mmCIF file of C-alpha atoms in Angstrom:
data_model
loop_
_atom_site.group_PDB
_atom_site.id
_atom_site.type_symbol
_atom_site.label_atom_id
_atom_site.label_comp_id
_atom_site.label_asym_id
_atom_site.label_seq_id
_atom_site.Cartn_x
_atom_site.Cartn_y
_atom_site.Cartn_z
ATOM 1 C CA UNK A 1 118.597 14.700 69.862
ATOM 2 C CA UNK A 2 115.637 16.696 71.055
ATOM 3 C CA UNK A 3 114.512 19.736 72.513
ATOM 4 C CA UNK A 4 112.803 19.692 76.243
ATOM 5 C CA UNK A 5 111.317 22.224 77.947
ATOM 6 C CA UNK A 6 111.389 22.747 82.151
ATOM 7 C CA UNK A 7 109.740 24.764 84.868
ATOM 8 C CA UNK A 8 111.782 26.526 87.275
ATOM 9 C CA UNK A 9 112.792 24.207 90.543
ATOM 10 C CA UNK A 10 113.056 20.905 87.980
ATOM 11 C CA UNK A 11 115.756 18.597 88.248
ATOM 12 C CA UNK A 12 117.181 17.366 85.072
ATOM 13 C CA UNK A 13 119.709 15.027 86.302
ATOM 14 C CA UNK A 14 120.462 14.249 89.767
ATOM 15 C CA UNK A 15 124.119 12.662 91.436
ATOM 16 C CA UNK A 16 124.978 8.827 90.926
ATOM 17 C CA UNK A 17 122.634 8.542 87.421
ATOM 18 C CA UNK A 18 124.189 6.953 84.602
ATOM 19 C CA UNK A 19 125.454 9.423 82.311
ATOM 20 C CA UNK A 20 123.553 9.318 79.336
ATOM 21 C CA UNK A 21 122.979 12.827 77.602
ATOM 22 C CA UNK A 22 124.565 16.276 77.596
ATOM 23 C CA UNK A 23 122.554 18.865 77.303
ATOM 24 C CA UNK A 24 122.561 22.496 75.340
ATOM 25 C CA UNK A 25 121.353 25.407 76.898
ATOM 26 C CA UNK A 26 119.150 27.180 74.754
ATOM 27 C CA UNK A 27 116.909 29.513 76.800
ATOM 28 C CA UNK A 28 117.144 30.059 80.641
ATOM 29 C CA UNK A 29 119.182 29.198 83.486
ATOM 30 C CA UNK A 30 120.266 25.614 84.852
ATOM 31 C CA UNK A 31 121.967 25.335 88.343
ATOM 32 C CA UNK A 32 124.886 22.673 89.004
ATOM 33 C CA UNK A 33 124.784 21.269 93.042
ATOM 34 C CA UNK A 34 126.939 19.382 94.950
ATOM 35 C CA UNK A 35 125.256 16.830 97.209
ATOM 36 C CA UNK A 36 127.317 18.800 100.106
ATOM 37 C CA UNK A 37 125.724 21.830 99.227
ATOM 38 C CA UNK A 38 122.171 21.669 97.685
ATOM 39 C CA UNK A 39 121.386 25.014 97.948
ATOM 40 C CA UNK A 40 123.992 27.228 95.900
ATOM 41 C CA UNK A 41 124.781 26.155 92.779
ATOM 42 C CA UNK A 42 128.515 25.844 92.368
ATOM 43 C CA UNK A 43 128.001 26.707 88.855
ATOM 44 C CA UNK A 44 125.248 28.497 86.094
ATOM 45 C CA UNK A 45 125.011 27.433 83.343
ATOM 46 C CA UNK A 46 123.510 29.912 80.745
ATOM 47 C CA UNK A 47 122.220 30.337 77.087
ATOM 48 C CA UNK A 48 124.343 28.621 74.596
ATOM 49 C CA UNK A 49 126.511 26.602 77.035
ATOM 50 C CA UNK A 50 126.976 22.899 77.453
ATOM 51 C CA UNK A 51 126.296 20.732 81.189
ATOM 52 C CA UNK A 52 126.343 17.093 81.632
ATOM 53 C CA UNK A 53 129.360 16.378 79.667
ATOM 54 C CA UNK A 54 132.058 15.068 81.912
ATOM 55 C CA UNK A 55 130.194 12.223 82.557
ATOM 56 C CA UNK A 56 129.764 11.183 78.980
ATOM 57 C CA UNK A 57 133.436 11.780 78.146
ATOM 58 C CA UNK A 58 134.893 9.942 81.236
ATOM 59 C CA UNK A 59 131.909 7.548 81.785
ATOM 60 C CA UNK A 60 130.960 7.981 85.146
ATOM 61 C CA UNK A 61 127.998 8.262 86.888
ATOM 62 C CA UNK A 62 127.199 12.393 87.932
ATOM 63 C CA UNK A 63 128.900 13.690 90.296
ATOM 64 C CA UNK A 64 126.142 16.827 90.259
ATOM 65 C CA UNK A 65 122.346 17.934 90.270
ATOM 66 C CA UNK A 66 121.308 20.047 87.774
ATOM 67 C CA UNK A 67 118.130 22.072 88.533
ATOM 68 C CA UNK A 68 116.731 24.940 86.531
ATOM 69 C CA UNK A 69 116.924 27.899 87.790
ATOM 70 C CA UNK A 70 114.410 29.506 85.642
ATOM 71 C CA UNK A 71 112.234 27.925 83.019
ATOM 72 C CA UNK A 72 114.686 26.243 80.622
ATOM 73 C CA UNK A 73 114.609 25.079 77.068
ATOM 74 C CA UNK A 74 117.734 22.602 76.825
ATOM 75 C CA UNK A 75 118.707 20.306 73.859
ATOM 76 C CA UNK A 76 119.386 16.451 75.087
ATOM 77 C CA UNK A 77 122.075 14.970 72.927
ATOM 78 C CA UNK A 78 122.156 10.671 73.471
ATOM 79 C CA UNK A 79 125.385 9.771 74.851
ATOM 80 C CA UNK A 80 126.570 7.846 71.224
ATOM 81 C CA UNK A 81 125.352 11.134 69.093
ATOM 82 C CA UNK A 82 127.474 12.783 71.087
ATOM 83 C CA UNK A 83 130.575 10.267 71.335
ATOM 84 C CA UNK A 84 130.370 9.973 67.375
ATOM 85 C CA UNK A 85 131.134 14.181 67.474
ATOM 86 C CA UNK A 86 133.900 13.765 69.674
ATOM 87 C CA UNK A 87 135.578 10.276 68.033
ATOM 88 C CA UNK A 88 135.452 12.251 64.292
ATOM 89 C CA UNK A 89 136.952 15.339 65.845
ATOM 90 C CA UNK A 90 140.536 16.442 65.355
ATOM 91 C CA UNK A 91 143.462 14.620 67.039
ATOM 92 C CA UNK A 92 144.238 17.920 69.257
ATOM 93 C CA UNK A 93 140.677 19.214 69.882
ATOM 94 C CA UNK A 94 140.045 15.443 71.184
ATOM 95 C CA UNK A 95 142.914 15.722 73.618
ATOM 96 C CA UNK A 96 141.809 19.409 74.529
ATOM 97 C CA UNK A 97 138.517 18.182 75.728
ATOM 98 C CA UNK A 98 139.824 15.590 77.502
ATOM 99 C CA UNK A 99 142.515 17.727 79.372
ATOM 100 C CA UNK A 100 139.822 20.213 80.260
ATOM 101 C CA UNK A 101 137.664 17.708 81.584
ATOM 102 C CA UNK A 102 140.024 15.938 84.080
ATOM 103 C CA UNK A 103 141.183 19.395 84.983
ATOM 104 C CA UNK A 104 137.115 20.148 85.708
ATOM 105 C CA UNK A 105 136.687 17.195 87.702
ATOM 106 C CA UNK A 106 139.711 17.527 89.584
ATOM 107 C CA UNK A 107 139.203 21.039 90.392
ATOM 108 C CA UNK A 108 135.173 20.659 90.924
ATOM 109 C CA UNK A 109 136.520 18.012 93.802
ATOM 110 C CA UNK A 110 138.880 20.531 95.294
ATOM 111 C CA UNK A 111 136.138 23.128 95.409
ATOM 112 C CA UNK A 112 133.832 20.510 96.710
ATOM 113 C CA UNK A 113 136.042 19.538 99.819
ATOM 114 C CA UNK A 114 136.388 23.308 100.799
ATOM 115 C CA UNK A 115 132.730 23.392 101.132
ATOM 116 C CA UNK B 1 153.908 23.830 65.362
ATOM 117 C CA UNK B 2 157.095 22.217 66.685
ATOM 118 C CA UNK B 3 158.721 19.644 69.283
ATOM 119 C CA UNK B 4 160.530 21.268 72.150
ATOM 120 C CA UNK B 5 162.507 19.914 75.127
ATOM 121 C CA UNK B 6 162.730 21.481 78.157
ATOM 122 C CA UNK B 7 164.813 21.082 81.671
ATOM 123 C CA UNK B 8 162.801 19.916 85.127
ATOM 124 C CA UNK B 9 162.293 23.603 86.482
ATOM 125 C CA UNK B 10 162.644 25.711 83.506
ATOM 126 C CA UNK B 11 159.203 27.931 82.518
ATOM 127 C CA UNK B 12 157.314 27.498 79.939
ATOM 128 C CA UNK B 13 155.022 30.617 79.800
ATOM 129 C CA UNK B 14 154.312 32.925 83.319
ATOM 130 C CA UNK B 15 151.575 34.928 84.178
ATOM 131 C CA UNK B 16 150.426 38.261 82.259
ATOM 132 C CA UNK B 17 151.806 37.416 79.024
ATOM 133 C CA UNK B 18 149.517 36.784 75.689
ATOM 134 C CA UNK B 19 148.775 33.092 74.926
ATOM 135 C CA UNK B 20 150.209 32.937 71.519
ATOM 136 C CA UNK B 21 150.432 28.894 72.026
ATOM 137 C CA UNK B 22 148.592 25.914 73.228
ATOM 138 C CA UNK B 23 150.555 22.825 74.493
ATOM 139 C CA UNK B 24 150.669 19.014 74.166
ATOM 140 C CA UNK B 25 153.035 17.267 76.392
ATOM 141 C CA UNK B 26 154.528 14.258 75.014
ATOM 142 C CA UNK B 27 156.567 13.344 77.963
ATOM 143 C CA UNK B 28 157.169 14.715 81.350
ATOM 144 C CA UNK B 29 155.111 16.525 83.741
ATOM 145 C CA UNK B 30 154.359 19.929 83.544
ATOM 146 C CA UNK B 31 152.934 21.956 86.522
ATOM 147 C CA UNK B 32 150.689 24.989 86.162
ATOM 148 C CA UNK B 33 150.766 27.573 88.928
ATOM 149 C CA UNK B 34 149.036 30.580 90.805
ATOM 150 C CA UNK B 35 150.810 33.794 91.617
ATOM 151 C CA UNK B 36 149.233 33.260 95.157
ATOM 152 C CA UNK B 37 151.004 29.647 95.274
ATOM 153 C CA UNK B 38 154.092 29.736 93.719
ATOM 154 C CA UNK B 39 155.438 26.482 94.767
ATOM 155 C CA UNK B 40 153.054 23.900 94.654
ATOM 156 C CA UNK B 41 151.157 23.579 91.339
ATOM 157 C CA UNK B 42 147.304 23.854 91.443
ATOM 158 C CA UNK B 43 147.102 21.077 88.642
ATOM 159 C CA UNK B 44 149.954 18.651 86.725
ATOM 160 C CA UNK B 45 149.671 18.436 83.597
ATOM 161 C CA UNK B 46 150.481 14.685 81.852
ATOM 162 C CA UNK B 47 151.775 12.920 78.684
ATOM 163 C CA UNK B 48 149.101 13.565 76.102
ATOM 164 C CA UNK B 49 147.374 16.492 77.950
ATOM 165 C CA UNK B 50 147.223 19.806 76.459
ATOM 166 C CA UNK B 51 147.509 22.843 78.618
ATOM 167 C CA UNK B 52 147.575 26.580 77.517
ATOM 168 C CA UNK B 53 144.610 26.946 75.834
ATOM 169 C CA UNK B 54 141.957 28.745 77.736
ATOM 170 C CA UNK B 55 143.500 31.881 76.883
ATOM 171 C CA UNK B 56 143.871 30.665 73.439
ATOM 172 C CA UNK B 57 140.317 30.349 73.398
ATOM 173 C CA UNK B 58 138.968 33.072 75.715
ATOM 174 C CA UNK B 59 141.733 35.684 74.083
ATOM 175 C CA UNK B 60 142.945 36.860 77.220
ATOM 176 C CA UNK B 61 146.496 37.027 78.599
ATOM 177 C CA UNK B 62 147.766 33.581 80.645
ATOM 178 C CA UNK B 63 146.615 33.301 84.950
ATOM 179 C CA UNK B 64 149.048 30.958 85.703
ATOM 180 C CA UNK B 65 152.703 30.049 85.108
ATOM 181 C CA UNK B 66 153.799 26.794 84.359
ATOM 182 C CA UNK B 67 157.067 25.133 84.829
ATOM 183 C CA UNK B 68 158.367 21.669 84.305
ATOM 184 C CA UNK B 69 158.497 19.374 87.227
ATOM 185 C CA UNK B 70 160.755 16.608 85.113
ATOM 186 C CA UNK B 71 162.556 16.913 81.884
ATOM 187 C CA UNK B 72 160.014 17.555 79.462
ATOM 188 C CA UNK B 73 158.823 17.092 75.745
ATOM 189 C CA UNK B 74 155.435 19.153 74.485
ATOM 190 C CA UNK B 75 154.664 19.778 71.194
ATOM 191 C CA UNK B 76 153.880 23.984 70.914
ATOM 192 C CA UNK B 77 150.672 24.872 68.741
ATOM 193 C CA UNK B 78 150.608 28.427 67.114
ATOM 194 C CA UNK B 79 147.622 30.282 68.305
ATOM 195 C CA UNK B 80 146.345 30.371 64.754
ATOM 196 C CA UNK B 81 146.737 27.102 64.019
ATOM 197 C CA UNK B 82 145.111 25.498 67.139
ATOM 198 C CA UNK B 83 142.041 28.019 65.904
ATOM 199 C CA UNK B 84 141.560 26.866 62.399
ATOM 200 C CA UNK B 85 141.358 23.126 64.362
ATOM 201 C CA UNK B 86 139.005 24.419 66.829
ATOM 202 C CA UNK B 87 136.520 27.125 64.437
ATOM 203 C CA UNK B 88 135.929 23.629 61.792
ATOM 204 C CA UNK B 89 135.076 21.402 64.510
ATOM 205 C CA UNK B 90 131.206 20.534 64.938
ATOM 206 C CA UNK B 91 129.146 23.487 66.242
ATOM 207 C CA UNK B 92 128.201 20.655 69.629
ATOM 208 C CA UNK B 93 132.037 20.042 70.116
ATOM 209 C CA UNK B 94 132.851 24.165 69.796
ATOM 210 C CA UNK B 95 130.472 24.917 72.424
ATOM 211 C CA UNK B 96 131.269 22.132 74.379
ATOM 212 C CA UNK B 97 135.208 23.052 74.755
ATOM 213 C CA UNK B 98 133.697 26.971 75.077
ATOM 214 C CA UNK B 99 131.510 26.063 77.950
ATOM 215 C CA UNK B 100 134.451 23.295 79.867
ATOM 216 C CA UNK B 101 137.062 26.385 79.381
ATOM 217 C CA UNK B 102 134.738 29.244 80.668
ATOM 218 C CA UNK B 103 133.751 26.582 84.292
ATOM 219 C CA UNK B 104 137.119 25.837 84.380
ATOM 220 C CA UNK B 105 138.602 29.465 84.761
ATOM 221 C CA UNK B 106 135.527 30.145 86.573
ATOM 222 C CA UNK B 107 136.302 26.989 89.330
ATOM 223 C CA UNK B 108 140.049 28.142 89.168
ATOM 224 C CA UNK B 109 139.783 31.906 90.642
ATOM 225 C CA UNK B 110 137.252 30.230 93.054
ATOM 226 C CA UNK B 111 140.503 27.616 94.156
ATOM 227 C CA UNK B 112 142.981 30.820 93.469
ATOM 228 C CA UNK B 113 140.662 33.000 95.955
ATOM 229 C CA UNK B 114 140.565 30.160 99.112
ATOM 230 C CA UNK B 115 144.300 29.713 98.781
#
């Protein structure tokens, strides 16, 4: 776990990477891009939020850029830090995280094909 | 928290009223659905998948309705209850299911607007 630092414009992850952080927002704003739209971020994600997640929890590869959109402090959190959280977590907040995230994914494709 | 069985078609909760419960289907598929779209559900909802719980979280009253699409078993978690689960969890996992619930809502009035 450690705390990075970015300048506005940076790319933090880009599509088809192996998923192997999420991230904490702690200062600034990162973008979220589809590869069919590079320009507007289909998502912000602001001070105190997570990114990068879905990938972890469902192992697959991204499915999004994330660029800062202002200078950014973020905490990286290693995929098996993170895993331990989730595996030591309550029965229903596991499933809860798990239902959100397919329904993220499934409606982040939906909003991608109306692009 | 209790077991309840429900009838293919019968409603669960509908739109407007306070999410006093989150969900856990045991068996049977649940649909969730926009006022804009009454008929065919934006998202199912599976065996071992919660649903319910973004207004749980966020404290705001339920967007959607959901029905059952097949006979149905879920298991129905007091608002209160679901809380205690979700306030003791690890401050990483708490922000995590904050920041999946707030993109979720977020990516759903984007899919409930270009309906």
């Amino acid at each position: 776990m450690k705390k990075l630092s970015f300048k506005k414009g940076e790319i933090i992850f880009k599509n088809g990477e192996p998923a192997s952080h999420i991230y904490l927002v702690i200062s600034g704003e990162v973008g979220l891009f589809f590869s069919t739209d590079p320009k507007n971020p289909y998502i912000t994600i602001r001070e105190n939020e997570t990114f990068g997640e879905m990938g972890v929890i469902d192992n697959e590869l991204r499915q999004s850029r994330s660029s800062c959109l202002s200078d950014c402090e973020v905490v990286q959190i290693e995929r098996e830090i993170f895993l331990k959280k989730y595996e030591s977590s309550d029965t229903l907040v596991k499933a809860l995280i798990k239902s959100l995230s397919v329904r993220l994914r499934e409606a982040n494709k939906k909003l991608m094909r109306s692009r």
